[in-house]
Amino acid sequence: MDSRLQTYVVEDNLTIRENLIGTLEELTCTTVVGFAETEDHARAWLLGTDNEWDLAIVDLFLKQGSGLGVLQACQSRKPTQKVVVLSNYATPDIRRRCAEFGVDAVFDKSNEIDALVDFCIGQAKALRASP
């Protein structure tokens, strides 16, 4: 079994997505297994029966649709699958709305990347420790 965190990224900004993937794969025990730029694509992939993932990182503003729709679709995920939001709009109201969707954490793109890295490291350790 692969002990790396199988991660799916929902981010429509190419520069941010490439930098995020590079950072996560370099600093954490993470493998990015795919990405989406739209709500429809993300929902279809994350809910697909053949797609195994441990972590989804979701931006709220996408080329089509909304990250909130992705979060809603992920409410029926397995207990071991984690969903986090990475947004420029991590306001108290957005954090509350994300919590209503069962999101595991919300990170601000501008000043909480280190916290996201720490979260990923912790999730990878938990994955390796599980039977």
Short mmCIF file of N, CA and C in Angstrom, two decimals:
data_model
loop_
_atom_site.label_atom_id
_atom_site.label_comp_id
_atom_site.label_asym_id
_atom_site.label_seq_id
_atom_site.Cartn_x
_atom_site.Cartn_y
_atom_site.Cartn_z
N MET A 1 0.83 -1.18 0.00
CA MET A 1 0.00 0.00 0.00
C MET A 1 0.88 1.25 0.00
N ASP A 2 0.52 2.23 -0.82
CA ASP A 2 1.28 3.48 -0.91
C ASP A 2 1.03 4.32 0.34
N SER A 3 2.09 4.68 1.04
CA SER A 3 1.94 5.46 2.27
C SER A 3 1.92 6.96 2.00
N ARG A 4 1.98 7.35 0.73
CA ARG A 4 1.89 8.77 0.41
C ARG A 4 0.43 9.20 0.37
N LEU A 5 0.18 10.41 0.77
CA LEU A 5 -1.16 10.98 0.80
C LEU A 5 -1.61 11.24 -0.64
N GLN A 6 -2.61 10.50 -1.10
CA GLN A 6 -3.15 10.65 -2.45
C GLN A 6 -4.05 11.88 -2.45
N THR A 7 -3.61 12.94 -3.12
CA THR A 7 -4.24 14.25 -3.01
C THR A 7 -4.80 14.72 -4.34
N TYR A 8 -6.00 15.29 -4.30
CA TYR A 8 -6.66 15.85 -5.47
C TYR A 8 -6.81 17.35 -5.24
N VAL A 9 -6.44 18.14 -6.23
CA VAL A 9 -6.42 19.60 -6.11
C VAL A 9 -7.50 20.21 -7.00
N VAL A 10 -8.33 21.05 -6.42
CA VAL A 10 -9.36 21.78 -7.17
C VAL A 10 -8.96 23.25 -7.14
N GLU A 11 -8.31 23.70 -8.20
CA GLU A 11 -7.75 25.06 -8.29
C GLU A 11 -7.68 25.44 -9.76
N ASP A 12 -8.27 26.58 -10.13
CA ASP A 12 -8.29 26.96 -11.54
C ASP A 12 -7.15 27.88 -11.97
N ASN A 13 -6.39 28.40 -11.03
CA ASN A 13 -5.25 29.26 -11.38
C ASN A 13 -4.02 28.38 -11.59
N LEU A 14 -3.54 28.34 -12.82
CA LEU A 14 -2.42 27.46 -13.19
C LEU A 14 -1.18 27.71 -12.34
N THR A 15 -0.80 28.96 -12.15
CA THR A 15 0.41 29.27 -11.38
C THR A 15 0.27 28.81 -9.94
N ILE A 16 -0.86 29.11 -9.32
CA ILE A 16 -1.07 28.69 -7.93
C ILE A 16 -1.07 27.17 -7.85
N ARG A 17 -1.77 26.51 -8.79
CA ARG A 17 -1.86 25.05 -8.77
C ARG A 17 -0.48 24.41 -8.90
N GLU A 18 0.31 24.87 -9.87
CA GLU A 18 1.64 24.29 -10.07
C GLU A 18 2.54 24.52 -8.85
N ASN A 19 2.49 25.71 -8.27
CA ASN A 19 3.30 25.99 -7.08
C ASN A 19 2.85 25.16 -5.89
N LEU A 20 1.54 25.01 -5.73
CA LEU A 20 1.00 24.21 -4.64
C LEU A 20 1.41 22.75 -4.78
N ILE A 21 1.26 22.20 -5.96
CA ILE A 21 1.62 20.80 -6.19
C ILE A 21 3.11 20.59 -5.93
N GLY A 22 3.94 21.48 -6.45
CA GLY A 22 5.38 21.37 -6.23
C GLY A 22 5.74 21.43 -4.76
N THR A 23 5.13 22.36 -4.04
CA THR A 23 5.40 22.51 -2.61
C THR A 23 4.98 21.27 -1.84
N LEU A 24 3.77 20.79 -2.09
CA LEU A 24 3.27 19.63 -1.35
C LEU A 24 4.09 18.37 -1.64
N GLU A 25 4.43 18.16 -2.90
CA GLU A 25 5.18 16.95 -3.24
C GLU A 25 6.62 17.01 -2.74
N GLU A 26 7.16 18.22 -2.59
CA GLU A 26 8.53 18.37 -2.10
C GLU A 26 8.61 18.32 -0.58
N LEU A 27 7.66 18.97 0.10
CA LEU A 27 7.76 19.13 1.55
C LEU A 27 6.94 18.14 2.37
N THR A 28 6.03 17.43 1.73
CA THR A 28 5.18 16.49 2.46
C THR A 28 5.21 15.15 1.75
N CYS A 29 4.65 14.17 2.38
CA CYS A 29 4.58 12.82 1.81
C CYS A 29 3.28 12.73 1.00
N THR A 30 3.22 13.53 -0.08
CA THR A 30 2.01 13.69 -0.87
C THR A 30 2.28 13.37 -2.33
N THR A 31 1.31 12.70 -2.95
CA THR A 31 1.28 12.51 -4.39
C THR A 31 -0.01 13.13 -4.90
N VAL A 32 0.09 14.08 -5.81
CA VAL A 32 -1.11 14.67 -6.39
C VAL A 32 -1.57 13.75 -7.52
N VAL A 33 -2.78 13.22 -7.36
CA VAL A 33 -3.30 12.23 -8.30
C VAL A 33 -4.17 12.85 -9.39
N GLY A 34 -4.44 14.14 -9.28
CA GLY A 34 -5.22 14.81 -10.30
C GLY A 34 -5.63 16.19 -9.86
N PHE A 35 -6.26 16.91 -10.79
CA PHE A 35 -6.74 18.25 -10.47
C PHE A 35 -7.94 18.58 -11.32
N ALA A 36 -8.67 19.59 -10.90
CA ALA A 36 -9.81 20.11 -11.65
C ALA A 36 -9.80 21.62 -11.58
N GLU A 37 -10.34 22.24 -12.63
CA GLU A 37 -10.48 23.69 -12.67
C GLU A 37 -11.93 24.12 -12.53
N THR A 38 -12.87 23.14 -12.59
CA THR A 38 -14.29 23.45 -12.54
C THR A 38 -15.00 22.58 -11.51
N GLU A 39 -16.15 23.06 -11.06
CA GLU A 39 -16.95 22.29 -10.10
C GLU A 39 -17.38 20.95 -10.69
N ASP A 40 -17.88 20.96 -11.92
CA ASP A 40 -18.39 19.73 -12.53
C ASP A 40 -17.30 18.66 -12.63
N HIS A 41 -16.12 19.07 -13.09
CA HIS A 41 -15.01 18.12 -13.24
C HIS A 41 -14.60 17.57 -11.88
N ALA A 42 -14.51 18.44 -10.89
CA ALA A 42 -14.09 18.01 -9.55
C ALA A 42 -15.11 17.05 -8.95
N ARG A 43 -16.39 17.39 -9.05
CA ARG A 43 -17.43 16.52 -8.49
C ARG A 43 -17.39 15.14 -9.16
N ALA A 44 -17.28 15.14 -10.48
CA ALA A 44 -17.27 13.87 -11.22
C ALA A 44 -16.09 13.01 -10.79
N TRP A 45 -14.91 13.61 -10.67
CA TRP A 45 -13.73 12.83 -10.31
C TRP A 45 -13.79 12.36 -8.87
N LEU A 46 -14.10 13.25 -7.94
CA LEU A 46 -14.09 12.90 -6.52
C LEU A 46 -15.16 11.86 -6.17
N LEU A 47 -16.26 11.86 -6.89
CA LEU A 47 -17.33 10.90 -6.63
C LEU A 47 -17.20 9.63 -7.47
N GLY A 48 -16.20 9.60 -8.36
CA GLY A 48 -15.99 8.42 -9.20
C GLY A 48 -15.61 7.20 -8.37
N THR A 49 -16.17 6.07 -8.72
CA THR A 49 -15.95 4.86 -7.92
C THR A 49 -14.53 4.31 -8.06
N ASP A 50 -13.85 4.63 -9.14
CA ASP A 50 -12.50 4.09 -9.35
C ASP A 50 -11.40 4.99 -8.81
N ASN A 51 -11.74 6.15 -8.33
CA ASN A 51 -10.74 7.13 -7.91
C ASN A 51 -10.50 7.06 -6.41
N GLU A 52 -9.30 6.65 -6.05
CA GLU A 52 -8.90 6.59 -4.65
C GLU A 52 -8.18 7.88 -4.28
N TRP A 53 -8.62 8.51 -3.22
CA TRP A 53 -7.98 9.72 -2.74
C TRP A 53 -8.09 9.79 -1.22
N ASP A 54 -7.10 10.46 -0.64
CA ASP A 54 -7.06 10.65 0.80
C ASP A 54 -7.39 12.09 1.20
N LEU A 55 -7.03 13.02 0.33
CA LEU A 55 -7.18 14.44 0.64
C LEU A 55 -7.61 15.19 -0.61
N ALA A 56 -8.60 16.07 -0.44
CA ALA A 56 -8.98 17.00 -1.50
C ALA A 56 -8.71 18.41 -0.99
N ILE A 57 -8.02 19.20 -1.80
CA ILE A 57 -7.75 20.61 -1.48
C ILE A 57 -8.57 21.43 -2.46
N VAL A 58 -9.48 22.25 -1.95
CA VAL A 58 -10.48 22.91 -2.79
C VAL A 58 -10.41 24.42 -2.65
N ASP A 59 -10.31 25.11 -3.80
CA ASP A 59 -10.46 26.56 -3.84
C ASP A 59 -11.96 26.84 -4.00
N LEU A 60 -12.42 27.98 -3.55
CA LEU A 60 -13.84 28.28 -3.59
C LEU A 60 -14.29 28.92 -4.90
N PHE A 61 -13.41 29.67 -5.56
CA PHE A 61 -13.78 30.35 -6.79
C PHE A 61 -13.12 29.64 -7.96
N LEU A 62 -13.95 29.11 -8.86
CA LEU A 62 -13.46 28.27 -9.95
C LEU A 62 -13.91 28.84 -11.30
N LYS A 63 -13.35 28.30 -12.39
CA LYS A 63 -13.73 28.75 -13.73
C LYS A 63 -15.20 28.53 -13.99
N GLN A 64 -15.73 27.45 -13.47
CA GLN A 64 -17.17 27.14 -13.60
C GLN A 64 -17.64 26.61 -12.26
N GLY A 65 -18.78 27.09 -11.83
CA GLY A 65 -19.31 26.61 -10.57
C GLY A 65 -18.56 27.19 -9.39
N SER A 66 -18.66 26.46 -8.27
CA SER A 66 -18.09 26.95 -7.03
C SER A 66 -17.48 25.81 -6.23
N GLY A 67 -16.47 26.14 -5.47
CA GLY A 67 -15.90 25.16 -4.56
C GLY A 67 -16.91 24.70 -3.52
N LEU A 68 -17.90 25.53 -3.21
CA LEU A 68 -18.92 25.14 -2.25
C LEU A 68 -19.72 23.94 -2.77
N GLY A 69 -19.94 23.89 -4.08
CA GLY A 69 -20.60 22.73 -4.68
C GLY A 69 -19.75 21.48 -4.57
N VAL A 70 -18.45 21.64 -4.68
CA VAL A 70 -17.52 20.51 -4.51
C VAL A 70 -17.58 20.02 -3.07
N LEU A 71 -17.58 20.96 -2.13
CA LEU A 71 -17.65 20.59 -0.71
C LEU A 71 -18.95 19.85 -0.41
N GLN A 72 -20.04 20.31 -0.98
CA GLN A 72 -21.32 19.65 -0.77
C GLN A 72 -21.26 18.21 -1.29
N ALA A 73 -20.65 18.00 -2.45
CA ALA A 73 -20.55 16.66 -3.02
C ALA A 73 -19.69 15.75 -2.14
N CYS A 74 -18.74 16.32 -1.45
CA CYS A 74 -17.81 15.52 -0.63
C CYS A 74 -18.37 15.17 0.75
N GLN A 75 -19.56 15.63 1.06
CA GLN A 75 -20.13 15.33 2.37
C GLN A 75 -20.32 13.83 2.58
N SER A 76 -20.47 13.08 1.50
CA SER A 76 -20.69 11.63 1.62
C SER A 76 -19.40 10.83 1.48
N ARG A 77 -18.26 11.48 1.67
CA ARG A 77 -16.97 10.81 1.52
C ARG A 77 -16.75 9.81 2.66
N LYS A 78 -15.74 8.94 2.46
CA LYS A 78 -15.35 7.99 3.51
C LYS A 78 -14.79 8.76 4.71
N PRO A 79 -14.91 8.20 5.91
CA PRO A 79 -14.38 8.89 7.10
C PRO A 79 -12.87 9.15 7.02
N THR A 80 -12.14 8.34 6.28
CA THR A 80 -10.69 8.52 6.18
C THR A 80 -10.30 9.60 5.17
N GLN A 81 -11.24 10.01 4.33
CA GLN A 81 -10.95 11.03 3.32
C GLN A 81 -11.15 12.42 3.93
N LYS A 82 -10.16 13.27 3.74
CA LYS A 82 -10.19 14.62 4.30
C LYS A 82 -10.38 15.64 3.18
N VAL A 83 -11.09 16.72 3.51
CA VAL A 83 -11.30 17.82 2.57
C VAL A 83 -10.93 19.11 3.27
N VAL A 84 -10.08 19.89 2.60
CA VAL A 84 -9.70 21.20 3.13
C VAL A 84 -9.94 22.26 2.06
N VAL A 85 -10.12 23.47 2.50
CA VAL A 85 -10.29 24.62 1.62
C VAL A 85 -9.03 25.45 1.68
N LEU A 86 -8.57 25.87 0.51
CA LEU A 86 -7.44 26.80 0.39
C LEU A 86 -7.95 27.97 -0.44
N SER A 87 -8.13 29.13 0.20
CA SER A 87 -8.79 30.25 -0.45
C SER A 87 -8.19 31.58 -0.04
N ASN A 88 -8.33 32.56 -0.92
CA ASN A 88 -7.96 33.93 -0.57
C ASN A 88 -9.04 34.58 0.30
N TYR A 89 -10.15 33.91 0.45
CA TYR A 89 -11.30 34.48 1.16
C TYR A 89 -11.66 33.65 2.38
N ALA A 90 -10.67 33.38 3.21
CA ALA A 90 -10.88 32.57 4.41
C ALA A 90 -11.39 33.44 5.57
N THR A 91 -12.51 34.11 5.32
CA THR A 91 -13.11 34.98 6.32
C THR A 91 -13.83 34.13 7.38
N PRO A 92 -14.18 34.73 8.51
CA PRO A 92 -14.94 33.96 9.51
C PRO A 92 -16.24 33.37 8.94
N ASP A 93 -16.93 34.13 8.08
CA ASP A 93 -18.18 33.63 7.49
C ASP A 93 -17.91 32.43 6.57
N ILE A 94 -16.87 32.52 5.77
CA ILE A 94 -16.52 31.40 4.87
C ILE A 94 -16.10 30.19 5.70
N ARG A 95 -15.33 30.40 6.74
CA ARG A 95 -14.92 29.29 7.61
C ARG A 95 -16.15 28.60 8.23
N ARG A 96 -17.14 29.39 8.63
CA ARG A 96 -18.36 28.84 9.20
C ARG A 96 -19.13 28.04 8.16
N ARG A 97 -19.27 28.59 6.97
CA ARG A 97 -19.98 27.88 5.89
C ARG A 97 -19.27 26.58 5.53
N CYS A 98 -17.95 26.61 5.49
CA CYS A 98 -17.19 25.39 5.19
C CYS A 98 -17.40 24.34 6.28
N ALA A 99 -17.42 24.78 7.53
CA ALA A 99 -17.66 23.85 8.64
C ALA A 99 -19.02 23.18 8.51
N GLU A 100 -20.00 23.92 8.01
CA GLU A 100 -21.34 23.35 7.80
C GLU A 100 -21.31 22.21 6.78
N PHE A 101 -20.36 22.25 5.87
CA PHE A 101 -20.19 21.20 4.87
C PHE A 101 -19.28 20.07 5.35
N GLY A 102 -18.81 20.17 6.59
CA GLY A 102 -17.96 19.12 7.14
C GLY A 102 -16.52 19.17 6.71
N VAL A 103 -16.05 20.34 6.30
CA VAL A 103 -14.66 20.51 5.89
C VAL A 103 -13.75 20.31 7.10
N ASP A 104 -12.61 19.67 6.87
CA ASP A 104 -11.69 19.36 7.95
C ASP A 104 -10.82 20.55 8.36
N ALA A 105 -10.59 21.48 7.44
CA ALA A 105 -9.79 22.67 7.76
C ALA A 105 -9.94 23.69 6.64
N VAL A 106 -9.69 24.95 6.98
CA VAL A 106 -9.69 26.03 6.00
C VAL A 106 -8.38 26.78 6.16
N PHE A 107 -7.72 27.02 5.03
CA PHE A 107 -6.43 27.71 5.04
C PHE A 107 -6.49 28.91 4.09
N ASP A 108 -5.89 30.01 4.52
CA ASP A 108 -5.80 31.22 3.70
C ASP A 108 -4.57 31.11 2.80
N LYS A 109 -4.76 31.32 1.51
CA LYS A 109 -3.65 31.21 0.56
C LYS A 109 -2.52 32.19 0.87
N SER A 110 -2.88 33.35 1.41
CA SER A 110 -1.86 34.38 1.59
C SER A 110 -0.97 34.18 2.80
N ASN A 111 -1.45 33.48 3.84
CA ASN A 111 -0.61 33.40 5.04
C ASN A 111 -0.72 32.09 5.82
N GLU A 112 -1.35 31.06 5.25
CA GLU A 112 -1.48 29.81 5.99
C GLU A 112 -0.99 28.59 5.20
N ILE A 113 -0.09 28.80 4.26
CA ILE A 113 0.46 27.67 3.49
C ILE A 113 1.25 26.75 4.41
N ASP A 114 2.00 27.32 5.35
CA ASP A 114 2.75 26.48 6.29
C ASP A 114 1.81 25.59 7.10
N ALA A 115 0.67 26.13 7.48
CA ALA A 115 -0.31 25.33 8.23
C ALA A 115 -0.88 24.21 7.36
N LEU A 116 -1.08 24.48 6.07
CA LEU A 116 -1.53 23.43 5.15
C LEU A 116 -0.48 22.34 5.03
N VAL A 117 0.78 22.72 4.91
CA VAL A 117 1.87 21.74 4.84
C VAL A 117 1.88 20.89 6.11
N ASP A 118 1.76 21.53 7.27
CA ASP A 118 1.72 20.79 8.54
C ASP A 118 0.53 19.83 8.58
N PHE A 119 -0.62 20.27 8.09
CA PHE A 119 -1.81 19.42 8.05
C PHE A 119 -1.54 18.19 7.18
N CYS A 120 -0.94 18.39 6.01
CA CYS A 120 -0.65 17.28 5.10
C CYS A 120 0.35 16.29 5.73
N ILE A 121 1.35 16.82 6.40
CA ILE A 121 2.32 15.95 7.09
C ILE A 121 1.60 15.11 8.14
N GLY A 122 0.74 15.74 8.91
CA GLY A 122 -0.01 15.03 9.93
C GLY A 122 -0.93 13.97 9.34
N GLN A 123 -1.57 14.27 8.24
CA GLN A 123 -2.45 13.30 7.59
C GLN A 123 -1.66 12.12 7.02
N ALA A 124 -0.49 12.39 6.46
CA ALA A 124 0.35 11.31 5.93
C ALA A 124 0.81 10.39 7.05
N LYS A 125 1.17 10.97 8.20
CA LYS A 125 1.57 10.16 9.37
C LYS A 125 0.39 9.30 9.84
N ALA A 126 -0.78 9.88 9.90
CA ALA A 126 -1.98 9.14 10.33
C ALA A 126 -2.28 8.00 9.35
N LEU A 127 -2.09 8.25 8.08
CA LEU A 127 -2.33 7.22 7.05
C LEU A 127 -1.37 6.04 7.24
N ARG A 128 -0.10 6.36 7.49
CA ARG A 128 0.90 5.29 7.69
C ARG A 128 0.63 4.52 8.97
N ALA A 129 0.06 5.18 9.96
CA ALA A 129 -0.18 4.53 11.25
C ALA A 129 -1.44 3.67 11.26
N SER A 130 -2.34 3.90 10.29
CA SER A 130 -3.60 3.13 10.28
C SER A 130 -3.36 1.72 9.77
N PRO A 131 -4.14 0.76 10.30
CA PRO A 131 -3.93 -0.65 9.90
C PRO A 131 -4.35 -0.91 8.47
#
